[in-house]
Structure formats: C-alpha cells, structure tokens
Tab-separated table of C-alpha atoms in Angstrom:
chain	number	residue	atom	x	y	z
A	1245	MET	CA	16.845	-27.303	8.184
A	1246	GLU	CA	20.060	-26.240	9.996
A	1247	GLY	CA	21.461	-24.792	6.936
A	1248	GLU	CA	18.326	-23.090	6.116
A	1249	ILE	CA	18.348	-21.365	9.620
A	1250	GLN	CA	21.974	-20.405	9.136
A	1251	ALA	CA	21.009	-18.976	5.714
A	1252	LEU	CA	18.346	-16.805	7.426
A	1253	GLY	CA	21.092	-15.454	9.614
A	1254	GLU	CA	22.889	-14.267	6.422
A	1255	LEU	CA	19.781	-12.481	5.044
A	1256	ALA	CA	21.191	-8.967	5.269
A	1257	LYS	CA	24.827	-9.967	3.851
A	1258	TYR	CA	23.843	-9.489	0.296
A	1259	ASP	CA	23.418	-5.802	0.710
A	1260	LYS	CA	27.050	-5.265	1.217
A	1261	GLY	CA	27.701	-5.115	-2.513
A	1262	ARG	CA	27.227	-1.344	-2.625
A	1263	PRO	CA	27.163	1.499	-0.159
A	1264	LYS	CA	23.703	1.857	1.626
A	1265	PRO	CA	21.790	4.850	0.592
A	1266	GLY	CA	21.885	8.061	2.891
A	1267	GLY	CA	18.996	9.427	4.650
A	1268	LEU	CA	18.466	12.091	1.971
A	1269	GLU	CA	18.712	9.469	-0.643
A	1270	ASP	CA	16.281	7.061	0.884
A	1271	LEU	CA	13.675	10.142	0.997
A	1272	ALA	CA	14.350	10.871	-2.487
A	1273	PHE	CA	14.283	7.658	-3.984
A	1274	GLY	CA	11.393	6.272	-1.913
A	1275	SER	CA	9.483	9.340	-2.994
A	1276	LEU	CA	9.996	8.648	-6.719
A	1277	ALA	CA	9.318	5.058	-6.152
A	1278	GLY	CA	6.083	5.849	-4.679
A	1279	MET	CA	5.090	8.149	-7.496
A	1280	MET	CA	5.709	5.456	-10.073
A	1281	GLY	CA	3.792	2.762	-8.215
A	1282	LYS	CA	0.698	5.014	-7.491
A	1283	PHE	CA	0.409	5.931	-11.362
A	1284	VAL	CA	0.240	2.055	-12.151
A	1285	GLU	CA	-1.970	1.049	-9.237
A	1286	TYR	CA	-4.651	3.961	-8.865
A	1287	PRO	CA	-7.225	2.714	-11.365
A	1288	PHE	CA	-7.212	-0.589	-9.752
A	1289	ASP	CA	-7.246	1.014	-6.226
A	1290	THR	CA	-10.456	2.974	-7.342
A	1291	VAL	CA	-12.224	-0.095	-8.263
A	1292	LYS	CA	-10.993	-1.975	-5.139
A	1293	VAL	CA	-12.611	0.921	-2.785
A	1294	ARG	CA	-15.822	1.074	-4.623
A	1295	LEU	CA	-16.133	-2.924	-4.416
A	1296	GLN	CA	-15.311	-2.713	-0.746
A	1297	THR	CA	-17.720	-0.019	0.308
A	1298	SER	CA	-20.602	-0.425	-2.118
A	1299	GLU	CA	-23.776	-2.633	-1.629
A	1300	SER	CA	-23.599	-5.913	-3.668
A	1301	GLN	CA	-26.517	-4.798	-5.786
A	1302	VAL	CA	-24.465	-1.683	-7.149
A	1303	PHE	CA	-21.762	-3.896	-8.712
A	1304	SER	CA	-21.971	-7.574	-9.526
A	1305	GLY	CA	-18.247	-7.788	-9.420
A	1306	THR	CA	-14.977	-6.372	-10.756
A	1307	ILE	CA	-15.964	-6.369	-14.544
A	1308	ASP	CA	-19.132	-4.635	-13.597
A	1309	CYS	CA	-17.577	-1.933	-11.573
A	1310	LEU	CA	-15.066	-1.320	-14.449
A	1311	ARG	CA	-17.913	-1.072	-17.097
A	1312	GLN	CA	-20.195	1.364	-14.666
A	1313	THR	CA	-17.027	3.630	-13.878
A	1314	PHE	CA	-15.977	3.838	-17.394
A	1315	ARG	CA	-19.667	4.455	-18.578
A	1316	ASN	CA	-20.505	6.912	-15.981
A	1317	GLU	CA	-17.336	8.966	-15.570
A	1318	GLY	CA	-14.963	7.985	-18.465
A	1319	PHE	CA	-11.333	7.041	-18.114
A	1320	GLY	CA	-10.905	10.054	-15.687
A	1321	GLY	CA	-13.303	8.306	-13.315
A	1322	PHE	CA	-10.442	5.812	-12.567
A	1323	TYR	CA	-8.170	8.577	-11.453
A	1324	ARG	CA	-10.653	10.766	-9.527
A	1325	GLY	CA	-9.025	12.050	-6.339
A	1326	LEU	CA	-5.468	10.970	-7.555
A	1327	THR	CA	-3.866	14.332	-6.305
A	1328	SER	CA	-3.946	13.434	-2.700
A	1329	PRO	CA	-2.829	9.850	-2.784
A	1330	LEU	CA	-0.018	10.664	-5.137
A	1331	VAL	CA	1.367	13.042	-2.857
A	1332	GLY	CA	0.714	10.566	0.053
A	1333	ALA	CA	2.342	7.688	-1.715
A	1334	MET	CA	5.656	9.861	-2.308
A	1335	ALA	CA	5.563	10.682	1.337
A	1336	GLU	CA	4.652	7.088	2.514
A	1337	ASN	CA	7.420	5.353	0.479
A	1338	ALA	CA	9.886	8.064	1.409
A	1339	ILE	CA	9.376	7.598	5.160
A	1340	ALA	CA	9.133	3.852	4.708
A	1341	PHE	CA	12.434	3.274	3.007
A	1342	TYR	CA	13.935	5.983	5.221
A	1343	ALA	CA	12.659	4.433	8.604
A	1344	TYR	CA	13.269	0.824	7.400
A	1345	ASN	CA	16.909	1.509	6.929
A	1346	ARG	CA	17.357	3.627	10.058
A	1347	ILE	CA	15.627	1.062	12.219
A	1348	GLN	CA	17.929	-1.624	11.029
A	1349	SER	CA	20.758	0.608	12.069
A	1350	VAL	CA	19.200	1.004	15.502
A	1351	ILE	CA	18.749	-2.807	15.818
A	1352	ARG	CA	22.299	-3.385	14.975
A	1353	THR	CA	23.308	-1.002	17.576
A	1354	VAL	CA	21.119	-2.584	20.442
A	1355	THR	CA	21.890	-6.138	19.493
A	1356	GLY	CA	25.517	-5.883	18.253
A	1357	ALA	CA	24.496	-7.979	15.311
A	1358	GLN	CA	25.667	-6.757	11.944
A	1359	ASP	CA	23.881	-9.384	9.954
A	1360	LEU	CA	20.138	-9.101	10.780
A	1361	ASN	CA	18.036	-12.267	10.689
A	1362	LEU	CA	14.410	-12.429	9.099
A	1363	GLY	CA	12.756	-11.435	12.339
A	1364	HIS	CA	14.720	-8.282	12.579
A	1365	LEU	CA	13.875	-7.383	8.940
A	1366	PHE	CA	10.258	-7.913	9.788
A	1367	LEU	CA	10.399	-5.849	12.794
A	1368	SER	CA	12.047	-3.134	10.909
A	1369	GLY	CA	9.326	-3.032	8.389
A	1370	GLY	CA	6.518	-3.210	10.912
A	1371	ILE	CA	7.833	-0.246	12.926
A	1372	SER	CA	8.343	1.786	9.579
A	1373	GLY	CA	4.735	0.846	8.708
A	1374	ALA	CA	3.353	2.123	11.919
A	1375	ILE	CA	5.204	5.323	11.417
A	1376	CYS	CA	3.828	5.708	7.948
A	1377	ALA	CA	0.260	5.090	8.916
A	1378	PHE	CA	0.074	8.573	10.745
A	1379	VAL	CA	1.233	10.064	7.343
A	1380	ILE	CA	-1.013	8.507	5.077
A	1381	SER	CA	-4.193	8.053	7.137
A	1382	PRO	CA	-5.633	11.733	6.319
A	1383	VAL	CA	-4.570	11.167	2.572
A	1384	GLU	CA	-6.514	7.752	2.342
A	1385	LEU	CA	-9.497	9.213	4.007
A	1386	VAL	CA	-9.704	12.043	1.332
A	1387	LYS	CA	-8.997	9.311	-1.480
A	1388	CYS	CA	-11.666	7.103	-0.372
A	1389	LYS	CA	-14.224	9.778	0.007
A	1390	LEU	CA	-13.784	10.989	-3.651
A	1391	GLN	CA	-13.419	7.558	-4.918
A	1392	VAL	CA	-16.749	6.380	-3.308
A	1393	GLU	CA	-18.955	9.466	-3.582
A	1394	ASN	CA	-19.843	9.208	-7.212
A	1395	VAL	CA	-21.180	5.572	-6.888
A	1396	ARG	CA	-24.285	6.849	-4.962
A	1397	GLY	CA	-26.155	7.404	-8.206
A	1398	TYR	CA	-24.962	3.727	-9.571
A	1399	GLY	CA	-27.603	1.052	-9.623
A	1400	HIS	CA	-30.422	3.733	-9.784
A	1401	GLN	CA	-30.686	4.305	-13.399
A	1402	GLN	CA	-28.808	7.492	-13.104
A	1403	THR	CA	-25.444	8.712	-14.338
A	1404	ALA	CA	-22.817	10.175	-12.032
A	1405	ASN	CA	-23.395	13.506	-13.640
A	1406	VAL	CA	-26.942	13.384	-12.274
A	1407	VAL	CA	-25.931	12.970	-8.717
A	1408	LYS	CA	-25.062	16.037	-6.922
A	1409	THR	CA	-21.537	15.532	-5.443
A	1410	ARG	CA	-20.566	17.423	-2.200
A	1411	PHE	CA	-16.818	17.446	-2.992
A	1412	THR	CA	-14.965	18.880	-5.886
A	1413	GLY	CA	-11.506	17.591	-5.166
A	1414	PRO	CA	-9.087	16.887	-2.212
A	1415	LEU	CA	-9.102	20.424	-0.781
A	1416	SER	CA	-12.964	20.523	-0.722
A	1417	VAL	CA	-12.802	17.372	1.373
A	1418	VAL	CA	-10.184	18.590	3.831
A	1419	THR	CA	-11.928	22.020	4.138
A	1420	HIS	CA	-15.268	20.223	4.959
A	1421	LEU	CA	-13.696	17.724	7.489
A	1422	LEU	CA	-11.823	20.621	9.478
A	1423	ARG	CA	-14.947	22.702	9.499
A	1424	THR	CA	-17.169	20.005	10.695
A	1425	GLU	CA	-15.124	17.733	12.710
A	1426	GLY	CA	-11.741	19.492	13.275
A	1427	VAL	CA	-8.247	17.955	12.967
A	1428	ALA	CA	-9.567	14.656	14.493
A	1429	GLY	CA	-11.815	14.260	11.429
A	1430	LEU	CA	-8.736	13.746	9.338
A	1431	TYR	CA	-7.817	10.821	11.242
A	1432	ARG	CA	-11.091	8.931	11.122
A	1433	GLY	CA	-9.903	5.088	10.679
A	1434	ILE	CA	-6.513	5.825	12.190
A	1435	GLY	CA	-6.617	2.586	14.191
A	1436	PRO	CA	-7.213	0.121	11.346
A	1437	THR	CA	-4.635	2.074	9.246
A	1438	VAL	CA	-1.865	1.489	11.931
A	1439	ALA	CA	-2.855	-2.080	12.082
A	1440	ARG	CA	-2.810	-2.313	8.458
A	1441	GLU	CA	0.353	-0.818	7.899
A	1442	THR	CA	2.337	-2.406	10.787
A	1443	LEU	CA	1.330	-5.912	9.423
A	1444	GLY	CA	1.453	-5.081	5.726
A	1445	VAL	CA	4.806	-3.229	5.624
A	1446	GLY	CA	6.390	-5.862	7.816
A	1447	PHE	CA	5.321	-8.516	5.182
A	1448	TRP	CA	6.013	-6.157	2.407
A	1449	PHE	CA	9.609	-5.823	3.203
A	1450	GLY	CA	10.097	-9.258	4.664
A	1451	ALA	CA	8.746	-10.853	1.469
A	1452	TYR	CA	10.895	-8.877	-0.674
A	1453	GLU	CA	13.898	-9.745	1.212
A	1454	VAL	CA	13.121	-13.378	1.464
A	1455	VAL	CA	12.447	-13.700	-2.409
A	1456	CYS	CA	15.765	-11.697	-3.134
A	1457	ARG	CA	17.709	-14.184	-0.782
A	1458	GLN	CA	16.045	-17.263	-2.402
A	1459	ILE	CA	17.237	-16.085	-5.933
A	1460	LEU	CA	20.691	-15.242	-4.683
A	1461	ALA	CA	20.897	-18.542	-2.740
A	1462	SER	CA	20.051	-20.578	-5.878
A	1463	ARG	CA	23.171	-18.955	-7.531
A	1464	ARG	CA	25.595	-20.093	-4.906
A	1465	ARG	CA	27.846	-22.909	-5.928
A	1466	SER	CA	27.649	-24.457	-2.490
A	1467	LYS	CA	25.255	-23.836	0.371
A	1468	ASP	CA	28.329	-22.988	2.571
A	1469	ASP	CA	29.185	-20.059	0.245
A	1470	PRO	CA	28.027	-16.522	1.331
A	1471	LEU	CA	25.096	-14.827	-0.473
A	1472	PRO	CA	26.107	-12.892	-3.508
A	1473	PRO	CA	25.510	-9.138	-3.092
A	1474	LYS	CA	22.145	-7.895	-4.163
A	1475	ASP	CA	23.694	-5.804	-7.111
A	1476	VAL	CA	23.897	-9.108	-9.178
A	1477	LEU	CA	20.126	-9.211	-9.386
A	1478	GLY	CA	18.708	-8.102	-12.710
A	1479	PRO	CA	15.520	-6.565	-13.439
A	1480	GLY	CA	13.529	-9.861	-13.699
A	1481	SER	CA	14.572	-10.663	-10.171
A	1482	ILE	CA	13.542	-7.416	-8.838
A	1483	ILE	CA	10.314	-7.387	-10.489
A	1484	LEU	CA	9.696	-10.913	-9.115
A	1485	ALA	CA	10.630	-9.955	-5.571
A	1486	GLY	CA	8.727	-6.625	-5.675
A	1487	GLY	CA	5.603	-8.119	-7.045
A	1488	CYS	CA	5.696	-10.775	-4.620
A	1489	ALA	CA	6.058	-8.163	-1.674
A	1490	GLY	CA	3.023	-6.347	-3.020
A	1491	ILE	CA	0.989	-9.557	-2.916
A	1492	ALA	CA	2.289	-10.456	0.700
A	1493	TYR	CA	1.260	-6.919	1.782
A	1494	ASN	CA	-2.231	-7.174	0.495
A	1495	ILE	CA	-2.955	-10.742	1.243
A	1496	THR	CA	-2.098	-10.180	5.085
A	1497	SER	CA	-3.676	-6.767	5.486
A	1498	TYR	CA	-6.656	-6.854	3.115
A	1499	PRO	CA	-9.488	-7.488	5.818
A	1500	ILE	CA	-8.176	-4.647	7.942
A	1501	ASP	CA	-8.252	-2.408	4.750
A	1502	VAL	CA	-11.811	-3.207	4.207
A	1503	VAL	CA	-12.789	-2.266	7.640
A	1504	LYS	CA	-10.712	0.986	7.308
A	1505	SER	CA	-12.246	1.936	3.860
A	1506	PHE	CA	-15.675	1.241	5.328
A	1507	ILE	CA	-15.147	3.542	8.327
A	1508	GLN	CA	-13.701	6.304	6.282
A	1509	THR	CA	-16.558	6.482	3.853
A	1510	SER	CA	-19.527	5.957	6.309
A	1511	ASP	CA	-20.722	9.364	5.957
A	1512	VAL	CA	-20.361	9.517	2.109
A	1513	ARG	CA	-22.273	6.231	1.749
A	1514	SER	CA	-25.055	7.059	4.219
A	1515	ALA	CA	-25.662	10.423	2.399
A	1516	GLY	CA	-26.608	8.482	-0.445
A	1517	SER	CA	-28.461	5.729	0.831
A	1518	ALA	CA	-32.214	5.333	0.767
A	1519	GLN	CA	-32.137	3.083	3.799
A	1520	PRO	CA	-32.330	5.012	7.208
A	1521	ALA	CA	-30.521	2.282	8.862
A	1522	ALA	CA	-27.346	3.096	6.662
A	1523	ALA	CA	-27.081	6.510	8.190
A	1524	ALA	CA	-27.687	5.445	11.714
A	1525	GLU	CA	-24.144	5.510	12.763
A	1526	SER	CA	-22.194	8.424	11.617
A	1527	SER	CA	-19.095	7.487	13.461
A	1528	PRO	CA	-18.882	3.559	13.449
A	1529	THR	CA	-16.443	1.899	15.830
A	1530	ILE	CA	-14.097	-1.118	14.661
A	1531	ALA	CA	-16.504	-3.670	16.408
A	1532	SER	CA	-19.640	-2.363	14.728
A	1533	THR	CA	-17.922	-1.888	11.328
A	1534	ILE	CA	-16.769	-5.576	11.527
A	1535	ARG	CA	-20.349	-6.799	12.207
A	1536	ALA	CA	-21.687	-4.476	9.303
A	1537	VAL	CA	-19.216	-5.940	6.679
A	1538	TYR	CA	-19.965	-9.461	8.123
A	1539	SER	CA	-23.618	-8.884	7.572
A	1540	ARG	CA	-23.157	-8.271	3.925
A	1541	GLY	CA	-21.798	-11.641	3.146
A	1542	GLY	CA	-19.966	-13.400	5.934
A	1543	ILE	CA	-16.096	-13.899	5.645
A	1544	PRO	CA	-16.044	-13.364	1.858
A	1545	ALA	CA	-17.198	-9.847	2.201
A	1546	PHE	CA	-13.928	-8.949	3.992
A	1547	TYR	CA	-12.240	-10.074	0.783
A	1548	ARG	CA	-14.361	-8.373	-1.874
A	1549	GLY	CA	-12.267	-6.709	-4.312
A	1550	LEU	CA	-9.219	-8.712	-3.441
A	1551	GLY	CA	-8.916	-10.064	-7.015
A	1552	ILE	CA	-8.333	-6.746	-8.560
A	1553	THR	CA	-6.019	-5.476	-5.723
A	1554	LEU	CA	-3.724	-8.523	-6.331
A	1555	LEU	CA	-3.796	-7.807	-10.156
A	1556	ARG	CA	-2.581	-4.352	-9.525
A	1557	ALA	CA	-0.273	-5.181	-6.429
A	1558	PHE	CA	2.312	-6.990	-8.553
A	1559	PRO	CA	2.980	-4.310	-11.328
A	1560	ALA	CA	2.817	-1.535	-8.864
A	1561	ASN	CA	5.079	-2.798	-6.414
A	1562	ALA	CA	7.439	-4.037	-8.941
A	1563	ALA	CA	7.708	-0.546	-10.310
A	1564	MET	CA	8.404	0.781	-6.910
A	1565	PHE	CA	11.125	-1.563	-5.919
A	1566	MET	CA	12.681	-1.423	-9.524
A	1567	THR	CA	12.659	2.457	-9.110
A	1568	TYR	CA	14.262	2.437	-5.586
A	1569	GLU	CA	16.948	-0.146	-6.368
A	1570	TYR	CA	18.187	1.192	-9.649
A	1571	LEU	CA	18.315	4.664	-8.309
A	1572	SER	CA	20.224	3.499	-5.402
A	1573	ARG	CA	22.709	1.568	-7.744
A	1574	LEU	CA	23.128	4.727	-9.896
A	1575	SER	CA	23.661	6.748	-6.834
A	1576	ALA	CA	26.457	4.365	-5.558
A	1577	ASP	CA	28.008	4.373	-9.013
A	1578	LEU	CA	28.109	8.088	-9.112
A	1579	ARG	CA	29.736	8.321	-5.699
A	1580	SER	CA	32.430	5.619	-6.545
A	1581	LYS	CA	33.459	7.584	-9.747
A	1582	ASN	CA	33.748	10.721	-7.763
A	1583	GLN	CA	36.019	9.165	-5.067
C-alpha cells in the first residue's frame, strides 16, 4: 500500500520524456482531437439523446431507435445538427487541454510541487471542465433540439417528413432562441452542464492518467524504479487509456447529462406532445426535471441510453487522445530537429 501511494506521487513524472506542448499547440491539437472524436461519436450521440428525452412508447430500446431513425430519415438522420456540436467539440477540447495543462502549472506554482499527485490531476481536470461548460452549453442546446425535434412524429404512424419541423439548422435554432428568450435562452441547462463537465472531465483526465501510469508501472523492472516517460506508450496503450477515460466520463456524469438534455429539449418535446401536462412547464427546474425523469421509470430512467453511450465512448475518446498525443509527439520531434 505504501508503495502504491508513493507511485501516485510520481504520477506526473512520466510526462517528462518530451517537452510539454505550448498554449497554442494545446489549442490546435485539442481542436483537431475534438473534431476526430465528434465524427466517430455523433451518430451514437443522436441515438442517446433521443432515448434520453423520448417517451418509452416511442422507442423500445437502442436497436429500435436505430431502426426508426434510419427508416424515417436515412443515414443523414444520425448526423442531424452536426455542424454546431462539431464546432463545439473543437472548441471544448481545445479549451480542455489548454486549461488542464495551464491549471497544472498554477498548482505547481502554488504548492511548490513539481510532481503532481492524483488529486491534483483530478482537480485540474475538474476546473478545466467547469470552464468548458460555458463554451459548450449553447452548442449542446442547439444540438439536442435538432436531434429531438424530428422524433415528434415517431410512434404515430408518421414519417419524419410528415411532421412539420420548426428548425432548419443550427442558425435557425439560435435565431429563434435570441428572438424569444434573449441571450439567456442559449444557456438553458447551464447548471447541469457545469456539474456534468466538472465531474466528468475530472474523471476523464484522471482515468486517462491512471491507466497510462498503470501500464508504465507494469514495465518497470522494480517498483522502486521511476516511471518511464509517456513517449514509450504505443497506439494500443493510448487507445486503451483514452477509451477508459471516455467510459469513466460517461459512467460518472450520465444521470446529470439526462437531466441536462431533458431541460434543454422541454419546449421541443412539449410542442409535439398530445398530452397537455407535457407542456405545463416550459422552463423546468432541476428539481422538477429530476422528478419527471424518475416518474418515467425510477432510477433506470436516469441511465436510459447509457449502453450506446458507452459503446461510442471508447472509440471516440480513444481517437481524441490518439490525435492529441501523436500531434504533441510530432511537434516535439520537429522542435528537437530544429534546435
């Protein structure tokens, strides 16, 4: 146990094999990593949001949601509303990696510790997540409305083409919100978004660092040897660590994400509901939303759609960390050659 605690204190040492990316590199590499991950995950995300926010009689499960979406909207239905979240993913990951590395520098300055422990890394991830929340909240609001709006006709012997949609794309959503609710309308659901990102991103970075450390620790000849640099990790190890990071993010923050999606799509869902009660609350609170979700099926209702979320979390996040790590290594190699 003592050796394990000591190893946690060495958690950041394996990053010393190459120079840390600069601020501009973090922004650029994080942006490209976000773009790669979003292309991989978006079809799964569409299914997730529709399962989270639709009545149980609309979709019997993940396979039924996949089948109905393809039947009514074709393959393009899985990418409806992609533009906004693609830009958001690029911005989110750019800020996440930039803030994560800068916050670690602040912690080193404040504490005087050069080798950060696990708690410091989780804290760095959590703070970076809270910052990201204010960037991605309007993006996710637009995304969720576009993903859910077409579902109003499902389960009523109609196709999506029969149902008249209010929004034609991200710009029409933004224009409508600004006209009807002002700038505040773009931040509906900001509370749950901040909570989700603070918790989720803390575990995202934390899980990635822990898995990397465990792999590197297994390669030491003796437990007293220092951890090897992260540079020695190959694609398989980074894919494993990145995939585990994505799973950790979603398992820890998923119920909060359900509440967030429910709040952000309340007006879209009520517009197509035949039940007056569904439209009774146009601006639901977090407490009323929790009660409403619970009334749909108890605790399991907060995890509806988790299966497909975990299915896409592994490859999407593996792609993100692979992109970031190898771009960072390429940059470090180029700088070394130019010196």
